Amino acid sequence: VYLQGGRITLARGADRHEVGLAAPLLAEAGGEPGWLLAAVAVAWAMALPPDLIAAGLETFEPDPEPRAR
């Protein structure tokens, strides 16, 4: 799982799947891609298909009021 040209890309061998634009999600995280790539990698490791991962990224909405930890 990596960023290429601003897009989140899944790769296994010669297979490549672009699953979404990173910029809209990174804007919510202060530009730090680590959490985003980790979440996508976990979803893929759990055998979610690329189109389902893409749908999740496309419909993701951050919590407008983050909870205190």
Tab-separated table of C-alpha atoms in Angstrom:
chain	number	residue	atom	x	y	z
A	1	VAL	CA	0.000	0.000	0.000
A	2	TYR	CA	1.538	3.303	-1.053
A	3	LEU	CA	0.817	6.783	-2.395
A	4	GLN	CA	1.490	7.369	-6.070
A	5	GLY	CA	0.569	10.630	-7.721
A	6	GLY	CA	-1.695	11.522	-4.797
A	7	ARG	CA	-3.657	8.276	-5.121
A	8	ILE	CA	-3.720	5.395	-2.674
A	9	THR	CA	-2.479	2.309	-4.491
A	10	LEU	CA	-2.596	-1.372	-3.530
A	11	ALA	CA	0.082	-3.616	-5.018
A	12	ARG	CA	0.723	-7.339	-4.921
A	13	GLY	CA	3.183	-8.668	-7.452
A	14	ALA	CA	2.314	-7.146	-10.818
A	15	ASP	CA	-1.269	-6.347	-9.753
A	16	ARG	CA	-2.038	-2.687	-9.005
A	17	HIS	CA	-5.316	-1.173	-7.796
A	18	GLU	CA	-5.878	2.546	-7.240
A	19	VAL	CA	-8.491	2.911	-4.524
A	20	GLY	CA	-8.846	6.652	-4.088
A	21	LEU	CA	-7.428	10.127	-3.773
A	22	ALA	CA	-5.498	10.753	-0.598
A	23	ALA	CA	-5.768	14.558	-0.521
A	24	PRO	CA	-9.329	14.894	0.860
A	25	LEU	CA	-8.575	12.494	3.711
A	26	LEU	CA	-5.108	13.882	4.411
A	27	ALA	CA	-6.531	17.370	4.811
A	28	GLU	CA	-8.400	16.066	7.857
A	29	ALA	CA	-5.232	14.538	9.341
A	30	GLY	CA	-2.916	17.499	8.955
A	31	GLY	CA	-1.218	15.980	5.915
A	32	GLU	CA	0.120	12.901	7.734
A	33	PRO	CA	-0.459	9.811	5.532
A	34	GLY	CA	0.645	7.122	8.007
A	35	TRP	CA	-2.752	6.494	9.615
A	36	LEU	CA	-4.488	6.441	6.236
A	37	LEU	CA	-2.100	3.959	4.634
A	38	ALA	CA	-2.194	1.778	7.754
A	39	ALA	CA	-5.995	1.654	7.732
A	40	VAL	CA	-6.067	0.736	4.040
A	41	ALA	CA	-3.384	-1.922	4.587
A	42	VAL	CA	-5.390	-3.503	7.417
A	43	ALA	CA	-8.544	-3.575	5.291
A	44	TRP	CA	-6.663	-5.198	2.434
A	45	ALA	CA	-4.943	-7.701	4.759
A	46	MET	CA	-8.419	-8.696	5.965
A	47	ALA	CA	-9.214	-9.612	2.330
A	48	LEU	CA	-11.596	-6.726	1.621
A	49	PRO	CA	-11.750	-6.250	-2.145
A	50	PRO	CA	-10.259	-3.060	-3.598
A	51	ASP	CA	-13.660	-1.763	-4.737
A	52	LEU	CA	-15.023	-2.028	-1.186
A	53	ILE	CA	-11.959	-0.256	0.227
A	54	ALA	CA	-12.444	2.476	-2.403
A	55	ALA	CA	-16.110	2.859	-1.416
A	56	GLY	CA	-15.150	3.213	2.245
A	57	LEU	CA	-12.574	5.894	1.451
A	58	GLU	CA	-15.017	7.757	-0.776
A	59	THR	CA	-17.787	7.850	1.839
A	60	PHE	CA	-15.608	8.435	4.919
A	61	GLU	CA	-16.621	11.458	6.994
A	62	PRO	CA	-14.474	12.496	9.941
A	63	ASP	CA	-16.021	13.059	13.345
A	64	PRO	CA	-16.729	16.815	13.514
A	65	GLU	CA	-16.113	16.804	17.275
A	66	PRO	CA	-13.269	14.437	18.177
A	67	ARG	CA	-13.670	12.915	21.626
A	68	ALA	CA	-11.158	13.544	24.378
A	69	ARG	CA	-8.882	10.590	25.095
